[in-house]
Structures are given as structure tokens and as C-alpha cells.
CSV table of C-alpha atoms in Angstrom, one decimal:
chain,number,residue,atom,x,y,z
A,183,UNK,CA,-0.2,191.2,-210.7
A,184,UNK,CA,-2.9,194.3,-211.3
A,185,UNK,CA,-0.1,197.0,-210.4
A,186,UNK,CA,2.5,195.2,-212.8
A,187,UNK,CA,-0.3,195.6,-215.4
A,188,UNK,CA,-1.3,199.2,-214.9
A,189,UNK,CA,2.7,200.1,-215.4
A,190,UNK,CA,3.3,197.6,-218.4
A,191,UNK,CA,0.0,196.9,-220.6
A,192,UNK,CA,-1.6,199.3,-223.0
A,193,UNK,CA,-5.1,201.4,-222.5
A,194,UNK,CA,-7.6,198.5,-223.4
A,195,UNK,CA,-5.7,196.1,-221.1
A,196,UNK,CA,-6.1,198.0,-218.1
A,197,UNK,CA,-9.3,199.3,-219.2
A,198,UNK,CA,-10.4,195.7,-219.0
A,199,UNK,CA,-8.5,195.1,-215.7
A,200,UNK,CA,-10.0,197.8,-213.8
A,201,UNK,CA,-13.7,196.3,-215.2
A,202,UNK,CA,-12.9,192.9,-213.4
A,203,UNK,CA,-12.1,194.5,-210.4
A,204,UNK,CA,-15.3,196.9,-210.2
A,205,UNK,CA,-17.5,193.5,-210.9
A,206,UNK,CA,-15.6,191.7,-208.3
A,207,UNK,CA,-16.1,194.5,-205.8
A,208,UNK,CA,-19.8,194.8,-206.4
A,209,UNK,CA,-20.6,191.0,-206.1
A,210,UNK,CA,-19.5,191.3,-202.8
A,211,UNK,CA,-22.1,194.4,-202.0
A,212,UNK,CA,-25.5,192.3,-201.6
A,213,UNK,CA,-25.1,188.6,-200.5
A,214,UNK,CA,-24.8,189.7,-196.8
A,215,UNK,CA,-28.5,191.6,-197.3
A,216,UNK,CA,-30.3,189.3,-200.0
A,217,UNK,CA,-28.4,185.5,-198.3
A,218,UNK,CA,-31.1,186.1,-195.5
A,219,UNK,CA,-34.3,186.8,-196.8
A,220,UNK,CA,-35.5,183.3,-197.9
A,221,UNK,CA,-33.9,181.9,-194.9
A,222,UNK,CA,-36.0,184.6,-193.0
A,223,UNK,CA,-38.6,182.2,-191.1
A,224,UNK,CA,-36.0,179.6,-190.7
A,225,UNK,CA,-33.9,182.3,-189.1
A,226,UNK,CA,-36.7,184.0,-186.9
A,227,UNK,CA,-37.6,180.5,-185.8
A,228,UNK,CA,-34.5,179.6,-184.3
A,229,UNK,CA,-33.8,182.3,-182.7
A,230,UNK,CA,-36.8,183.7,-181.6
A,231,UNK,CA,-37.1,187.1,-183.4
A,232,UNK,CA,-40.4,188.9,-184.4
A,233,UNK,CA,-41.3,190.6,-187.6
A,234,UNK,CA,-39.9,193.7,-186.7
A,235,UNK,CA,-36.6,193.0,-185.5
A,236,UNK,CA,-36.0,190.7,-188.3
A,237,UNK,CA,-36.6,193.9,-190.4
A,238,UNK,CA,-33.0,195.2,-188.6
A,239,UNK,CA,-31.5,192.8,-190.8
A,240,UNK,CA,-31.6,194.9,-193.9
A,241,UNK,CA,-32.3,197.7,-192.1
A,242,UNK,CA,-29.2,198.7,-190.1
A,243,UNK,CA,-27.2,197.3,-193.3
A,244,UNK,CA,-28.9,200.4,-195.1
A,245,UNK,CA,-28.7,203.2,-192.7
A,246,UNK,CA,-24.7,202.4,-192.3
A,247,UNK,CA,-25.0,202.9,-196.1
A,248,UNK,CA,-26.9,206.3,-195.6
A,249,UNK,CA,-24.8,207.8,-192.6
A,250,UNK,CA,-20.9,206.5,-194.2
A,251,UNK,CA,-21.9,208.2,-197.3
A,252,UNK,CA,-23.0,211.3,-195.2
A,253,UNK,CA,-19.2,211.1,-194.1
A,254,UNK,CA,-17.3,210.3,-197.1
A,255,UNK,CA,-15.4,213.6,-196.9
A,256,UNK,CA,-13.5,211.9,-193.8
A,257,UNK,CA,-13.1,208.5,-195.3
A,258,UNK,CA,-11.7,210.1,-198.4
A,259,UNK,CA,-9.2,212.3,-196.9
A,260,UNK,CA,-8.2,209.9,-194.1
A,261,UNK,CA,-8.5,206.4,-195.3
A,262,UNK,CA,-8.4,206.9,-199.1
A,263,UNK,CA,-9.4,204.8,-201.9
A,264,UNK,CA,-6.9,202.1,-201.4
A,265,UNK,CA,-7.4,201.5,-197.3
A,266,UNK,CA,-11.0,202.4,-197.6
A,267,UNK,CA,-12.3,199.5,-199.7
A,268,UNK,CA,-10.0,197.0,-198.2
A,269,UNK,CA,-11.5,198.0,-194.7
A,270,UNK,CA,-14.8,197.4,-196.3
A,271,UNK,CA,-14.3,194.3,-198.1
A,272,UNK,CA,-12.5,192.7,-194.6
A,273,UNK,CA,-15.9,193.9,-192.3
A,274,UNK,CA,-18.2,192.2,-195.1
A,275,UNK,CA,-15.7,189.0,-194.6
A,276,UNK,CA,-16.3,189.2,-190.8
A,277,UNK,CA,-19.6,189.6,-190.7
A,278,UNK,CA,-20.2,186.8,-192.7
A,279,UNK,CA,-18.1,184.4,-191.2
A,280,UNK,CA,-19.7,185.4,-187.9
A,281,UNK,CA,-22.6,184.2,-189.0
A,282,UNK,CA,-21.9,180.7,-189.2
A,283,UNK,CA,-21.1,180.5,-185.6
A,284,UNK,CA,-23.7,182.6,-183.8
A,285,UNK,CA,-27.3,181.9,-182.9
A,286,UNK,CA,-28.5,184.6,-181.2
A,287,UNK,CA,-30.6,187.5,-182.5
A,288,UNK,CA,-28.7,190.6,-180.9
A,289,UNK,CA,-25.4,189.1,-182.2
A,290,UNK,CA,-27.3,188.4,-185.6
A,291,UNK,CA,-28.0,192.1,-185.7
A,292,UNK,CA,-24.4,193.4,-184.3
A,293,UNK,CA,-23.3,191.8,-187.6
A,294,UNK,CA,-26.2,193.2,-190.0
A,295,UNK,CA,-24.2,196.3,-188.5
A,296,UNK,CA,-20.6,195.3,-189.8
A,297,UNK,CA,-21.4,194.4,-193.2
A,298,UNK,CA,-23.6,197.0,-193.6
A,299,UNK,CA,-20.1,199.1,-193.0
A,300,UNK,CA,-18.5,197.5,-195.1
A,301,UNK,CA,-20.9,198.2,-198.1
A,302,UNK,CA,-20.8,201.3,-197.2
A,303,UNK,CA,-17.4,202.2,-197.4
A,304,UNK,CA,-16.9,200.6,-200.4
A,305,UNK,CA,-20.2,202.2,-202.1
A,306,UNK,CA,-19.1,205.5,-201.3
A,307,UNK,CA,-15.7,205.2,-202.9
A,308,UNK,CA,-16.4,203.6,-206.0
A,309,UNK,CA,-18.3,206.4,-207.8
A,310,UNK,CA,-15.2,208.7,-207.6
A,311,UNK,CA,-13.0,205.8,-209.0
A,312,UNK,CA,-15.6,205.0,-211.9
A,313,UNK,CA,-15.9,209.1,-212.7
A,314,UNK,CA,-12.0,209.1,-212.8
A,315,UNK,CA,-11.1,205.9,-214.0
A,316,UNK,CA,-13.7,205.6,-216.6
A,317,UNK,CA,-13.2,209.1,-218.2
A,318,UNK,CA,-15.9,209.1,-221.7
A,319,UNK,CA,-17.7,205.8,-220.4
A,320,UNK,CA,-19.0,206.5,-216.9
A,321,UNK,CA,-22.6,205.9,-217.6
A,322,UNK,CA,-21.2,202.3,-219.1
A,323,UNK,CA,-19.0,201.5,-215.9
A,324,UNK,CA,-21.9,202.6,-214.0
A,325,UNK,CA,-24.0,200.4,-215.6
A,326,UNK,CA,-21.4,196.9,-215.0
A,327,UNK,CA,-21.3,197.8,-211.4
A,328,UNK,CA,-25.0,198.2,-210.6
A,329,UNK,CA,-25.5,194.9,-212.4
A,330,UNK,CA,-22.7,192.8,-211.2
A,331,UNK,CA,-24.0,194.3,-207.4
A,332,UNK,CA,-27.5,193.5,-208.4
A,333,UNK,CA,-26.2,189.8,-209.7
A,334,UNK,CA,-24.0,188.9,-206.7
A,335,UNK,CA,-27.6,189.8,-204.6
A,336,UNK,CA,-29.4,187.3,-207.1
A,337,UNK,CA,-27.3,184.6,-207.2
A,338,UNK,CA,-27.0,184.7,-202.9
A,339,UNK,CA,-31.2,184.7,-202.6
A,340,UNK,CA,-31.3,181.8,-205.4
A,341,UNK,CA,-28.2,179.9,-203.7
A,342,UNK,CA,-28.0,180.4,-200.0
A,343,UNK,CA,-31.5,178.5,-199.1
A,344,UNK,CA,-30.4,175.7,-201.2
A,345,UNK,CA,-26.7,175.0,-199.4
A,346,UNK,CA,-28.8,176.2,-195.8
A,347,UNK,CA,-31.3,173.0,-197.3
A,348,UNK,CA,-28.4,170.6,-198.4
A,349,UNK,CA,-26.6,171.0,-194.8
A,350,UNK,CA,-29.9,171.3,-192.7
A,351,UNK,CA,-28.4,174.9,-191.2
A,352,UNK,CA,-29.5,177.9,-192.1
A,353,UNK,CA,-26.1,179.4,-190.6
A,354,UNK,CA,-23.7,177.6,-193.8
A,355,UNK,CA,-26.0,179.6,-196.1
A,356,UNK,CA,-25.2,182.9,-194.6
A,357,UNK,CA,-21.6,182.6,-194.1
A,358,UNK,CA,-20.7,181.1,-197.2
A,359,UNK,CA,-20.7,184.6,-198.6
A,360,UNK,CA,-17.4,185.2,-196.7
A,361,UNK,CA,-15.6,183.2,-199.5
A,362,UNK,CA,-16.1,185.8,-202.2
A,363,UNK,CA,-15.1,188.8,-200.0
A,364,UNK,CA,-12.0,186.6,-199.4
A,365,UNK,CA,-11.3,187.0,-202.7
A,366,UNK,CA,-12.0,190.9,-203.7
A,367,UNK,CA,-9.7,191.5,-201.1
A,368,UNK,CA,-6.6,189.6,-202.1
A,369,UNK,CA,-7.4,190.7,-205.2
A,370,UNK,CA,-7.3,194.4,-204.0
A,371,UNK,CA,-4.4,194.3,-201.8
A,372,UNK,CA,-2.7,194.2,-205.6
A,373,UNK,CA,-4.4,196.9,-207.2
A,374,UNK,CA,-2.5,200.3,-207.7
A,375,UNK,CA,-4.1,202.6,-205.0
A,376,UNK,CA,-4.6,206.1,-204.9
A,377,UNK,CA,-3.4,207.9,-201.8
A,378,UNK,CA,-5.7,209.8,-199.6
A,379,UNK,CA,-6.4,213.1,-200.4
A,380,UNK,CA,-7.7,215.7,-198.8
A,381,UNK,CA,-10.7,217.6,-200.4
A,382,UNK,CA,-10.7,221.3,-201.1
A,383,UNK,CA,-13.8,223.1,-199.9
A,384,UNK,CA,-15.5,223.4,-203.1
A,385,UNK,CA,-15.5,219.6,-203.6
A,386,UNK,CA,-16.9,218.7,-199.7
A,387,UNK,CA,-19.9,217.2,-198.9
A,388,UNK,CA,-21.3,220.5,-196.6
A,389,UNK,CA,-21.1,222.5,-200.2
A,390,UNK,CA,-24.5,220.4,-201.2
A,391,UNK,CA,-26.4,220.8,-197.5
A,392,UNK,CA,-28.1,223.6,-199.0
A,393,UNK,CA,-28.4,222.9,-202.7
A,394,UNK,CA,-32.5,222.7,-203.6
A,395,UNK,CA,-31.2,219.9,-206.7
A,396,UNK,CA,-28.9,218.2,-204.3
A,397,UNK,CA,-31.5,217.8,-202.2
A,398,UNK,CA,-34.1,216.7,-204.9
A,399,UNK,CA,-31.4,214.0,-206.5
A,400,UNK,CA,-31.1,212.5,-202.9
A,401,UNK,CA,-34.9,212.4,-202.6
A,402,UNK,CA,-35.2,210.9,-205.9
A,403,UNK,CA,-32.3,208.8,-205.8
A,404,UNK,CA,-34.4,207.6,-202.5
A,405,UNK,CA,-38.1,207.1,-203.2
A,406,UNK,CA,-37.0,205.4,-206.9
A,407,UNK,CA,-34.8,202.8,-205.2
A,408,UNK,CA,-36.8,202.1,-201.6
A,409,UNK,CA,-38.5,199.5,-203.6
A,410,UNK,CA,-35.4,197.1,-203.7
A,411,UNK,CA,-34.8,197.4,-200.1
A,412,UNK,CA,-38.8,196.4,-199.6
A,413,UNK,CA,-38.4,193.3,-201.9
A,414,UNK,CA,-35.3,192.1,-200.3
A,415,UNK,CA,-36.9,192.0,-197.0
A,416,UNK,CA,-40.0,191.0,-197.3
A,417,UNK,CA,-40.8,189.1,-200.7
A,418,UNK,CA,-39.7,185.5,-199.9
A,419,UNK,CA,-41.6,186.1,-196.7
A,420,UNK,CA,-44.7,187.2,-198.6
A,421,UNK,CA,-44.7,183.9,-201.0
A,422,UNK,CA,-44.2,181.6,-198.3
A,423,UNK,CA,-47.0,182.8,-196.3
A,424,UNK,CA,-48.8,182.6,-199.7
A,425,UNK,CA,-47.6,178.9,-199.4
A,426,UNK,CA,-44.3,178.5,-201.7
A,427,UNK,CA,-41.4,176.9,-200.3
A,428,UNK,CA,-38.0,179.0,-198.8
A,429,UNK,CA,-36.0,178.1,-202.1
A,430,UNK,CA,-38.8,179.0,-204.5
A,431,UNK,CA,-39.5,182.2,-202.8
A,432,UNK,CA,-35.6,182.8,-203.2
A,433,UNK,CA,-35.8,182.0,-207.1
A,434,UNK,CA,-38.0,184.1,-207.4
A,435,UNK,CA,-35.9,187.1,-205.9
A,436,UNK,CA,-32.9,185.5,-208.3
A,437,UNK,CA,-35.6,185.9,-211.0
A,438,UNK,CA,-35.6,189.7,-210.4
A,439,UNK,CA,-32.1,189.7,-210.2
A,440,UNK,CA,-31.7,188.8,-213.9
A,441,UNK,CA,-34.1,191.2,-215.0
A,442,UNK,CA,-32.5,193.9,-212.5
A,443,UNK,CA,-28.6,192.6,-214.2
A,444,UNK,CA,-30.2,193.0,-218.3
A,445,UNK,CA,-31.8,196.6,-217.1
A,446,UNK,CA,-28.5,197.6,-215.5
A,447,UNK,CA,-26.2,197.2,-218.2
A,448,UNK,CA,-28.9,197.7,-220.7
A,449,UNK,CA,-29.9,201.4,-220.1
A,450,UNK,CA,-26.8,202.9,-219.2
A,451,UNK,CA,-25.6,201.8,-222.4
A,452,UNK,CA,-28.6,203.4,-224.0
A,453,UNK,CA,-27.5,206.7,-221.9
A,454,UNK,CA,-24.4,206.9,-222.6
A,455,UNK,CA,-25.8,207.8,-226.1
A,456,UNK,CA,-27.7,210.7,-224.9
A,457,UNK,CA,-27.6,213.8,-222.3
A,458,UNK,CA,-31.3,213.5,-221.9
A,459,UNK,CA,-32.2,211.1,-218.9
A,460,UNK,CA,-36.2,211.8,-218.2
A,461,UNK,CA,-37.5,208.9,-221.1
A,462,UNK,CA,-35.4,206.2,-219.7
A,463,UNK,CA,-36.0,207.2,-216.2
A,464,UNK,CA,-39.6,207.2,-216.5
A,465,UNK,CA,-39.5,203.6,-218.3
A,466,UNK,CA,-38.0,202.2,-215.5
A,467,UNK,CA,-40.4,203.7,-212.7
A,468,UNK,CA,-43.6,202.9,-214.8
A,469,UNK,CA,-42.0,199.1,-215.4
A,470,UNK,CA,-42.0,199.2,-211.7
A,471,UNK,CA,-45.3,200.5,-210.9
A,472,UNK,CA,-46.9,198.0,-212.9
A,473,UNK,CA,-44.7,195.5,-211.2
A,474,UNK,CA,-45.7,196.3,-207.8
A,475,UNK,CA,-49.6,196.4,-208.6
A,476,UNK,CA,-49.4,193.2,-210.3
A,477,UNK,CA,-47.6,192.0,-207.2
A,478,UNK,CA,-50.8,193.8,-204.8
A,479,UNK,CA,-53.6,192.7,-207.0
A,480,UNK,CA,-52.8,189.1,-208.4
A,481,UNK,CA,-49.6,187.4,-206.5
A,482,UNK,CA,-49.9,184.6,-207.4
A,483,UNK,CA,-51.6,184.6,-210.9
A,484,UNK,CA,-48.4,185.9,-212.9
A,485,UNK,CA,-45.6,186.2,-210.4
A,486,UNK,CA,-43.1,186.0,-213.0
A,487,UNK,CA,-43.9,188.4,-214.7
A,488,UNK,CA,-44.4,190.9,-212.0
A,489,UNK,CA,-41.1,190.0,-210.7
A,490,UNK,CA,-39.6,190.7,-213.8
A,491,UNK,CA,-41.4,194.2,-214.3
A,492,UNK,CA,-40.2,195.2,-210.7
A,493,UNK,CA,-36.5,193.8,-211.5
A,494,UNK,CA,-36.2,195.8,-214.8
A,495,UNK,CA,-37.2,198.8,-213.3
A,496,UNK,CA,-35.4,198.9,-210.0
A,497,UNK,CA,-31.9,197.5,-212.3
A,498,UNK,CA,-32.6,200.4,-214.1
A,499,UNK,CA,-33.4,203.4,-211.7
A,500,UNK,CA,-31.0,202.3,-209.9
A,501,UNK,CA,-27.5,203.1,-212.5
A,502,UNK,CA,-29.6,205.8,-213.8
A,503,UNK,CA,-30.5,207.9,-210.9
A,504,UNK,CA,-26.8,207.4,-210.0
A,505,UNK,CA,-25.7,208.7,-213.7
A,506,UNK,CA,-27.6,211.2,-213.5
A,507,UNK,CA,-26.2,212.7,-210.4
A,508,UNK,CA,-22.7,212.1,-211.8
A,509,UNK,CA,-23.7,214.4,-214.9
A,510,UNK,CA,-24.4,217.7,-212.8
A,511,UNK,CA,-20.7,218.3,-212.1
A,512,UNK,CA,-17.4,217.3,-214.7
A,513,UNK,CA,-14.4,216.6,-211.6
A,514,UNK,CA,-14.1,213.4,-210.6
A,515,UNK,CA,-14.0,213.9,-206.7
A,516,UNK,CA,-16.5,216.6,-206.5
A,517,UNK,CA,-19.0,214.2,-208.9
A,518,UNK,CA,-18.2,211.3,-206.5
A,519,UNK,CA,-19.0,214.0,-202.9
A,520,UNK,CA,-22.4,214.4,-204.6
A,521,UNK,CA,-23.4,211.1,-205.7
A,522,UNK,CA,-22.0,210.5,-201.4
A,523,UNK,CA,-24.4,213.3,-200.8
A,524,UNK,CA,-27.2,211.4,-202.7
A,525,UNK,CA,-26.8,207.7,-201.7
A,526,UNK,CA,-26.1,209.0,-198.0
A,527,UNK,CA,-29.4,210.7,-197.7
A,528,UNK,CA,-31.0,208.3,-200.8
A,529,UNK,CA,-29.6,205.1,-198.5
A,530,UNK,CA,-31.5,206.6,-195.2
A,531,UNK,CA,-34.8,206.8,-197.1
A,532,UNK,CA,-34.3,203.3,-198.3
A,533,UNK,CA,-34.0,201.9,-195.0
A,534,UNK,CA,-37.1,202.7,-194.0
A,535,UNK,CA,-39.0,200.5,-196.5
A,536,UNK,CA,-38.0,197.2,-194.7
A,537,UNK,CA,-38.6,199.0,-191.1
A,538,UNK,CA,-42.1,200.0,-192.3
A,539,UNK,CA,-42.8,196.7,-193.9
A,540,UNK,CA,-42.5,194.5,-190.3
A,541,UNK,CA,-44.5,197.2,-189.3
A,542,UNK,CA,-47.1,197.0,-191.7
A,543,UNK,CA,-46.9,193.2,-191.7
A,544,UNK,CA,-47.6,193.3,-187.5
A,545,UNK,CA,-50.3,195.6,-187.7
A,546,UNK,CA,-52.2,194.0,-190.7
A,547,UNK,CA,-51.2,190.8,-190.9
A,548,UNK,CA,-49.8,191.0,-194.6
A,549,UNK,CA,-47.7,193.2,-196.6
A,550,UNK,CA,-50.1,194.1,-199.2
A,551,UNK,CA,-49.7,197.6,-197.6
A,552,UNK,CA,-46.4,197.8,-198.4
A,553,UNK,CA,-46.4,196.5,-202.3
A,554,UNK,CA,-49.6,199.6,-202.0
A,555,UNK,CA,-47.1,202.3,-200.6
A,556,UNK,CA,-44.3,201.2,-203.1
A,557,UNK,CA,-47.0,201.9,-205.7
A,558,UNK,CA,-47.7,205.6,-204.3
A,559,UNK,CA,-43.8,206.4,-203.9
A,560,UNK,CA,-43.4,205.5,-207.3
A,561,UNK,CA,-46.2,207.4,-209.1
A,562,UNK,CA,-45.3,210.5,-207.0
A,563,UNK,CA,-41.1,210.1,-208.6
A,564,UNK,CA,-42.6,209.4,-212.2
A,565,UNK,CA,-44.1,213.0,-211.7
A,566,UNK,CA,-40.5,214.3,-210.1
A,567,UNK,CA,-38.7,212.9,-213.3
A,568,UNK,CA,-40.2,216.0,-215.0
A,569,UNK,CA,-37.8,218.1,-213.3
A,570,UNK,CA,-34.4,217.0,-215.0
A,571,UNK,CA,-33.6,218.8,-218.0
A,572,UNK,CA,-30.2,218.7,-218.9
A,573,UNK,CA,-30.6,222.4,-219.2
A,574,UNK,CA,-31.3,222.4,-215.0
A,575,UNK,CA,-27.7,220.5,-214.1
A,576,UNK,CA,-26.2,223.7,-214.0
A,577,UNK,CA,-27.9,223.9,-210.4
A,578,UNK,CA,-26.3,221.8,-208.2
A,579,UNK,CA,-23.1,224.9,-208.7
A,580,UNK,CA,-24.2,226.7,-206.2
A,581,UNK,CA,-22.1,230.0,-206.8
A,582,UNK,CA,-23.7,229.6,-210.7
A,583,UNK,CA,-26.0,232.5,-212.1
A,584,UNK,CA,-26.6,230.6,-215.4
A,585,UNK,CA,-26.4,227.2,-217.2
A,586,UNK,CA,-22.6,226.8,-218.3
A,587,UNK,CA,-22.4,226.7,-221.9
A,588,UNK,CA,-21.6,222.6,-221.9
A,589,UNK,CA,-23.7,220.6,-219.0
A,590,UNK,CA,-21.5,218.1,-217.7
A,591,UNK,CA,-22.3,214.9,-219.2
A,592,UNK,CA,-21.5,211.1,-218.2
């Protein structure tokens, strides 16, 4: 039992027994957005859906992210920690099992909607527990979660079109997912909770609405990261049309996955040496860039390699962008309202790259716009990256008149 442990074992035990639970609650975050994009034509076939409703797949998942986030004061103080993810992980369960008994698009949609909740709640939680439960090794916890949430999203797009193909039913390879969230939960119903707690006015998430670097993180946090959102949607779709079958297109998005997994765990371990963020930031958004011109210019010539450029990147914007808004403030809860603030508005901005990619797709009749706009969001964040100093954290106070004499640091 996990609250038997906390009481009984020393430090390193529970150290290690708060990891497995972070990696089990992450694995859950993606196979409800990732299980459906090789399954995509099979999907839109069956039920009849165009282009751009099938883009409400991903992106009403992501906009729940964006607006629960936006409201994490509320699901802090009245749900708490403990409820919060356990009402998350059961509306990812739902909407998956759901799944394998509907065939119908609205309904399809209705539970994009629910899991997207889910996620949500849980993704706004877990930065506070990982600032407080973590205390010296945030940027390293960081790092496990983003790459066990970026691995459970691998191993659905790499899995799902092969059980959908072994069954002959697209619907067995989108509820499976159900089984794992199954799981977290039991597993969480015995983990030690913290209680809800209400959130003084300094720590809220209406202290940031008018912060110029809260604002700029959530921007950043955005534009780095829409790419993922993009790929998710529409990259199976774009090899198949380019004449590669549903499970090769989703091995291919497993492909990025690994390199998305390595880059996750890899960088944050590199931060976690260092207060300065801008070098490994701008690594990761040039790995990307070349990535997505690679994937605009020559599909199908090296589609490996691009794939893995745009994996290592994305992996790694992702944990560091997050890091890096965990750095501007030392108490756990008011760290975890801004990273809220960020993701929130961060999340919104990411759910327009799958929205604008049906679009796109309709009104061109390929998505080589959209690997071209990736390509101009990303060039215009490598030139944003300039901007974070560790000198400037001392911003996001906003009743500061100068730097404190230690920035806070993951």
C-alpha cells in the first residue's frame, strides 16, 4: 500500500514511489489523443466525418486543457489534489470505454470532450505536486513525466492500428486505452492525498492576468509546443495520402515518440545542472525546425530522420518550457498557478494547430501549409528564447522593483 509506504519507508523509498506514480499518471495523458490519428481515415469513413470535424478530435481534447488550467484556482481549492486527479483519471476511463460502443461522429466528439477533461485536470495538478514533492530535483521529475506522457502517446499511435487491424474494428483500438486508466486509478485511490486548500491571493491565477513575462511564457510555452498537437493530428493522415499504410503511418508517430521520451528525460537532466535555460531551448526549436522543413521539402526521402528531429525537439521544448516557468517563483503552489497560467493559455494556442490543419488540408488539398506554418512559428520562438535570462525571472513578481538576490531555480 503507497500510504503504508509514505508512513513507514525511508526518503529514497518514497522518493522512488512517488516516481512510479507520476509515470503511471502520465501514460494515461495521450492515448485518448494519439489512439486516433492512424485510425483517422478508417474513423472518418465509417462514420462519415470531413477533414475538419475530424480535427475536433484533438482539438476540443486541447482547449479543455487550455480553459481547466485557466481554472485551476477552483479545482485546487475545491477538489484538491487527491479528488482532482482521481476525477480525471475516471473521465479518461469513460471516455475511452465509450468508444468501443459508439459509432457516431457527434458522440465521437462528446467523448474527445471527456477525456480531454480528464487530461486536464490531472495536467493542471501535477506541476504543484512535482514542485513540492520533488523539492532540489524538479527539473528531473519534470523531465520523467513529459517523457512517460510522451511514451504512453507513442506506444498508443504504434499499438492501436495494429489491435484495430488484428480485430477488423477500429473501435477495440480506441477503447483499449481504458485498461491503463483502470489502473492509475486504483493505484491512486491508495496514495496519501493532500487536502484541498484554498489559495491565498498572492498565489491565484488573476495575480498573472497582467504580468508582461506571464504572458510571454504562455505564448512561448504555446507557439514551441503547437507543433505536437499538428503532428498528432495530421501526420498519419499526411503519409497515407502519400501512400503508406494506417500502421506504418502510426510507427512512424511511435518513432517520434522515442526521440520525444530520450529528449525529455535527456535535457532536463542537463538543466537541472544549470540556471541558464536559452542554449538548450534553442537546441530543441532549431532540432525542430529542421524537422518540419525536412518533413515540407522531402517527405518521403528521409522520413526518419525528420521524424526524429521533430521528436527531439518537441520532447524537449516541451519539459523545458515547463521548467522554465517553474523557475520564476520558489513556492510550490504559487509555481504550480503559473505553470496553470501558462499551459492554460499555452494549451488554447495549441489547439489551434489541428483546427488550422483540416483547414488548410480542405482548402489546399495537402498539409504542406501546415508543416510551412510550423516552420514560421518556430523561427519566430528561436528569436523569443533571447528573452530569458535568468537575471529577467525576477519579473513574473509583480509587486518586485528589482531582481531578488537568488532567482528561483528548478
Amino acid at each position: 500500500m503507497l500510504s503504508h509506504l509514505s508512513r513507514n519507508a525511508g526518503p529514497g523509498l518514497r522518493t522512488c514511489a512517488w516516481v512510479g506514480v507520476l509515470v503511471i499518471l502520465a501514460l494515461n495523458l495521450r492515448p485518448s489523443l494519439t489512439s486516433v490519428s492512424p485510425l483517422l481515415n478508417d474513423i472518418r469513413s465509417s462514420v462519415g466525418m470531413g477533414f475538419q470535424m475530424a480535427g475536433l478530435l484533438t482539438t476540443l481534447p486541447v482547449v479543455c486543457m487550455g480553459l481547466v488550467a485557466l481554472l485551476s484556482a477552483q479545482v485546487e481549492s475545491r477538489l484538491g489534489e487527491g479528488r482532482g486527479i482521481a476525477l480525471g483519471l475516471l473521465c479518461i476511463l469513460l471516455a475511452c470505454a465509450v468508444r468501443g460502443l459508439i459509432d457516431h461522429s457527434l458522440l465521437l466528439v462528446c467523448s474527445a470532450l471527456l477525456g480531454g477533461l480528464g487530461i486536464a485536470l490531472i495536467q493542471v495538478l501535477v506541476p504543484g505536486l512535482i514542485k513540492r514533492r520533488f523539492v532540489g530535483h524538479v527539473a528531473l521529475a519534470m523531465g520523467i513525466y513529459s517523457a512517460a506522457l510522451m511514451g504512453g502517446g507513442g506506444l498508443a499511435a504504434w499499438f492501436s492500428p495494429r489491435l484495430a487491424s488484428a480485430f477488423g474494428d477500429w473501435h477495440v483500438g480506441l477503447a483499449v486505452w481504458a485498461l491503463p486508466a483502470v489502473l492509475a486509478l486504483l493505484l491512486w485511490l491508495q496514495t496519501p492525498w493532500r487536502a484541498a486548500q484554498a489559495l491565498s491571493a498572492d498565489q491565484r491565477l488573476s495575480r498573472f492576468i497582467r504580468n508582461k513575462r506571464a504572458w510571454t511564457l504562455a505564448l512561448y510555452f504555446g507557439f514551441s509546443n503547437c507543433g505536437y498537437m499538428a503532428v498528432v493530428a495530421w501526420l498519419p493522415a499526411y503519409y497515407q495520402h502519400l501512400g503508406w499504410s494506417s500502421q506504418n503511418s502510426g510507427a512512424l508517430l511511435a518513432w517520434m515518440t522515442l526521440f520525444q521520451v530520450l529528449a525529455a528525460l535527456g535535457m532536463p537532466a542537463l538543466a537541472q545542472r544549470m540556471r541558464e535555460r536559452r542554449g538548450l531551448l534553442s537546441v530543441s526549436l532549431l532540432s525542430q525546425l529542421l524537422g518540419f522543413s525536412g518533413l515540407l521539402l522531402a517527405p518521403q526521402q528521409a522520413a526518419l530522420v525528420w521524424m526524429a528531429l521533430i521528436g527531439f525537439g518537441l520532447g524537449a521544448c516541451f519539459a523545458l518550457s515547463l521548467i522554465l516557468s517553474l523557475d520564476h517563483l520558489q513556492a510550490p503552489q504559487a509555481a504550480g498557478q503559473l505553470a496553470a497560467f501558462v499551459q492554460g493559455f499555452g494549451f488554447l494556442i495549441n489547439a489551434l494547430a489541428p483546427a488550422v490543419g483540416g483547414l488548410l488540408r480542405e482548402l489546399t488539398g495537402s498539409f504542406a501549409a501546415t508543416w510551412l506554418l510550423m516552420v514560421v512559428c518556430i523561427t519566430l520562438m528561436l528569436a523569443l528564447t533571447q528573452r530569458f535570462s535568468p537575471a529577467s525571472y525576477w519579473r513574473i513578481n509583480t509587486n518586485a522593483q528589482q531582481p531578488p538576490s537568488t532567482a528561483a531555480c528548478g
